[in-house]
Amino acid sequence: MFSLPIERPWAITFISLLVGFVLAGGIPRLSIDDDLYVYFSEGDPKLQELEDFERTYSSEDYVGFVLVPEKGDVFTPRTLEALRSLSEQTWQLPYSQRVLSLATYQHSKSQGDELQVAPLIPMRGAVTQAQADAARRVVLSSPETLNRYAAEGARATTVFIRLALPKPVSNEVYREVVTAARELRDEFEASWPGIDLSLSGTVVTNVVLGEAVASDFTTLIPLTVLTIALGLWLLFASLPAMGVTMLVVLLSVTSAMGVFGWRSTVLASVAGFVPTIVMTIAVADVVHILVSYSHQLRVGSSKREALVEAMRINLEPVFITSLTTSIGVLGLNFSDSPPYQALGNMVAVGVGFAFVYSIVLVPAVLIVLPARWFMRGGPELSGRGRAQRMRAFADWVLARRRLLLVVFAVALPLSFAGLAGNRLTERWFEYFDTSFEYRQALEIINRDISGVDALEYSIESGVADGVNNPVYLDDLDRFAAWMREQPNVVNVSSFADIMKRLNRNLHGDDPSWYRLPDDRALAAQYLLLYELSLPQGQGLDSTLDIDRSASRMQVFLTKTDSDELLALEARARDWLAANTTTVTAGNGTGVDVMFAHLNQRNIRAMLKGTAVALALISIVLVLTLRSWRMGVVSMVPNLVPALLAFALWGVTVGEVNLAVSVVITMSLGIVVDDTVHFLSKYLRARRERGWDAPEAIRYAFETVGVALTITTLVLVAGFSLLGFSHFGPTVDTGTMLALTLALALVVDFLLLPAVLVWVDRRPGGMQTADSPGVRAEADGIG
């Protein structure tokens, strides 16, 4: 089977390197999609609702500037002049359609018998202290502006630029806008020292998302490669062993990424996991082969004999682990989010390459390199000493197997309490840590201006010009009042507030007339007069639909979990159904709501994907291990690590977001690796040597224990490095994977042996551990 790599090593090595080089040529063709909507499939119902909403009112594409004056007071003449200057300059941004700020806010007031509408801040000349004080009174007393443009402390304010981007939007368009905005920010801060400016907005979110992914690719991946190489050197104390392993690692990663590059695949942020996952799996494949090869050389086998034997005893477990890992990650295709589907497919392809390179390239390279390079000492390749330590550990486990069963029997039910501590939620504003300017801007908005979460509603009347119906306006106003009483709600933008303001204006600004008009014709006259008074580009097109049958309501909230947002949306539907007669409202929409629903759907999809993957993996194990009993037993170490990991997560973190929800499926196939290698050696001892269960367990520890320890350390180290990312989903996924894999080794070393002794009580064969030649053969095999 291995004759070709052994007989034609140079040809196989050349072909392998050539294939890897050609495939790697596709990597430059990969691109990263900056659009946040890439997380949603084209048929996603919530995405369609948002697109329908945007077609009716206005696009959600905007750039925001967060302005923080040095003295912490927006309403000073100098700060308002700076704000006016910034508002004027933002019109020059690419695709700018409308500028919303205190400087462009159209303030209406009574002027005799006329309605006067003008910018809150004078468009020309120096701003006086009296004008600044007047602006403060207006902004902090109106529900339309308080906690929208400034909070009561008036420590900061915003300038939002609504954009009319060409469809479909490309990454280049997003970056063009943000680049121009950053240049404007730098120029502004140079012209107005003492006033800080930072960027926010949906378009900025998209670009920063791409930058976060690019940062992970350029920093974490090289760091992961270096860490794996260093770990292999420390564990093997062999530069050639490290070199062979890293060759397969790099070829596997570049080949997998290259395949999708040649297909011109557009990546999302989660693609940053692919290289790390593939690298760690490739390491596991090669380590088992190298440790076995090294042992065979030390017990006197020739290079060819050692290599053939190493491949013989590792081919099946390496194949099984590659197959089960692929099945596990392919379970991500059940996800409702396309990027996670692509992640599973890319990792599966990478696992396939790792398997092929391990069984084809590794033997070709090993037959060429001097055997003495792989016979050197080192704490993990020293044979008998290692076997003795592993045997001693096996004895310790076997002596306490009943106690260990009791401990796990108690721990597993208790873990359900930890599981109950998890909430399905999403905090999109925490995707980026505070090293990002964007995150800093969000914190200022949330603390000093308004909220960072939003619900959007289209409140329908069902008839043309229905927004002028006094009953509709009353229903709308009561709904807005109810919303303002809800937890975390800081501002509600309602058309009813505009009509109350106009009614007051046209009654001499008498505060007692700040109420809705009670006549439909009068309301229509107010609306017409107001629209005619507004300057060009400042109309109500983003507040009312074209036939005036519906109005837009925006609800702004401080930092809110997605489950709380969904709960508010559900309460709002119930309130509207019970308390209104003329209005209907679709579901609340917006990016926040979309992610909240996606997270809820995705966790259910992942449970289904995990169940299917687990069933398929169990079938594979039953067939390949040729034992239904071992197939059932394998489910214990395959499921328990994820259960314990999520229990610990529930105690320490308690929030399962979109990234964490895919970990159980993603980790399932990887966790199986340790189980397969342990069970394959256990069954070899039972079947080929006729040993009883305890002695077969000792054999499994001696032959594969160190290799499992090495690979787990490498896996945990690789995924732990993701914790250094500045991108929240990467940190959460890396942490959970590292925790799950560490627990998998604990379960395989402590629980699995106890379960095997308990379940597999068949008598052993005639040979014993003390039979001639058996003990020597067991020592040191990897």
PDB file of C-alpha atoms in Angstrom, residues 141-148 455 457 473-501 514 516 552-558 568 571-572 575:
ATOM      1  CA  SER A 141     -36.762  69.583  26.214  1.00  0.00           C
ATOM      2  CA  SER A 142     -37.976  67.874  23.035  1.00  0.00           C
ATOM      3  CA  PRO A 143     -38.628  64.110  22.807  1.00  0.00           C
ATOM      4  CA  GLU A 144     -37.546  64.341  19.174  1.00  0.00           C
ATOM      5  CA  THR A 145     -34.002  65.388  20.048  1.00  0.00           C
ATOM      6  CA  LEU A 146     -33.289  64.409  23.673  1.00  0.00           C
ATOM      7  CA  ASN A 147     -31.284  61.177  23.737  1.00  0.00           C
ATOM      8  CA  ARG A 148     -31.151  61.321  19.959  1.00  0.00           C
ATOM      9  CA  LEU A 455     -35.862  48.752  16.585  1.00  0.00           C
ATOM     10  CA  TYR A 457     -41.263  49.888  12.763  1.00  0.00           C
ATOM     11  CA  LEU A 473     -52.212  59.541  15.327  1.00  0.00           C
ATOM     12  CA  ASP A 474     -53.627  58.794  18.775  1.00  0.00           C
ATOM     13  CA  ASP A 475     -52.824  55.084  18.437  1.00  0.00           C
ATOM     14  CA  LEU A 476     -49.335  55.983  17.231  1.00  0.00           C
ATOM     15  CA  ASP A 477     -48.777  58.414  20.098  1.00  0.00           C
ATOM     16  CA  ARG A 478     -49.941  55.945  22.747  1.00  0.00           C
ATOM     17  CA  PHE A 479     -47.687  53.261  21.265  1.00  0.00           C
ATOM     18  CA  ALA A 480     -44.728  55.648  21.429  1.00  0.00           C
ATOM     19  CA  ALA A 481     -45.584  56.514  25.045  1.00  0.00           C
ATOM     20  CA  TRP A 482     -45.754  52.815  25.928  1.00  0.00           C
ATOM     21  CA  MET A 483     -42.401  52.214  24.254  1.00  0.00           C
ATOM     22  CA  ARG A 484     -40.762  55.026  26.238  1.00  0.00           C
ATOM     23  CA  GLU A 485     -41.724  53.239  29.456  1.00  0.00           C
ATOM     24  CA  GLN A 486     -39.953  50.013  28.494  1.00  0.00           C
ATOM     25  CA  PRO A 487     -36.575  49.076  30.040  1.00  0.00           C
ATOM     26  CA  ASN A 488     -33.478  50.398  28.260  1.00  0.00           C
ATOM     27  CA  VAL A 489     -35.505  52.529  25.811  1.00  0.00           C
ATOM     28  CA  VAL A 490     -33.981  56.025  25.690  1.00  0.00           C
ATOM     29  CA  ASN A 491     -35.590  57.601  22.621  1.00  0.00           C
ATOM     30  CA  VAL A 492     -38.595  56.986  20.418  1.00  0.00           C
ATOM     31  CA  SER A 493     -38.898  58.869  17.144  1.00  0.00           C
ATOM     32  CA  SER A 494     -42.566  59.117  16.191  1.00  0.00           C
ATOM     33  CA  PHE A 495     -44.463  61.066  13.548  1.00  0.00           C
ATOM     34  CA  ALA A 496     -47.018  61.880  16.234  1.00  0.00           C
ATOM     35  CA  ASP A 497     -44.420  64.079  17.974  1.00  0.00           C
ATOM     36  CA  ILE A 498     -43.999  66.131  14.806  1.00  0.00           C
ATOM     37  CA  MET A 499     -47.748  66.695  14.584  1.00  0.00           C
ATOM     38  CA  LYS A 500     -47.948  67.756  18.241  1.00  0.00           C
ATOM     39  CA  ARG A 501     -45.097  70.210  17.704  1.00  0.00           C
ATOM     40  CA  TYR A 514     -48.706  70.455  22.496  1.00  0.00           C
ATOM     41  CA  LEU A 516     -52.481  66.055  18.479  1.00  0.00           C
ATOM     42  CA  ARG A 552     -41.718  55.154  10.521  1.00  0.00           C
ATOM     43  CA  MET A 553     -41.058  54.704  14.214  1.00  0.00           C
ATOM     44  CA  GLN A 554     -37.504  54.326  15.514  1.00  0.00           C
ATOM     45  CA  VAL A 555     -36.856  52.987  19.000  1.00  0.00           C
ATOM     46  CA  PHE A 556     -33.355  53.490  20.413  1.00  0.00           C
ATOM     47  CA  LEU A 557     -32.111  51.450  23.344  1.00  0.00           C
ATOM     48  CA  THR A 558     -28.999  51.352  25.445  1.00  0.00           C
ATOM     49  CA  LEU A 568     -39.537  43.764  23.731  1.00  0.00           C
ATOM     50  CA  ARG A 571     -44.483  42.650  23.991  1.00  0.00           C
ATOM     51  CA  ALA A 572     -44.907  45.402  21.401  1.00  0.00           C
ATOM     52  CA  TRP A 575     -49.669  45.686  23.031  1.00  0.00           C
TER      53      TRP A 575
END
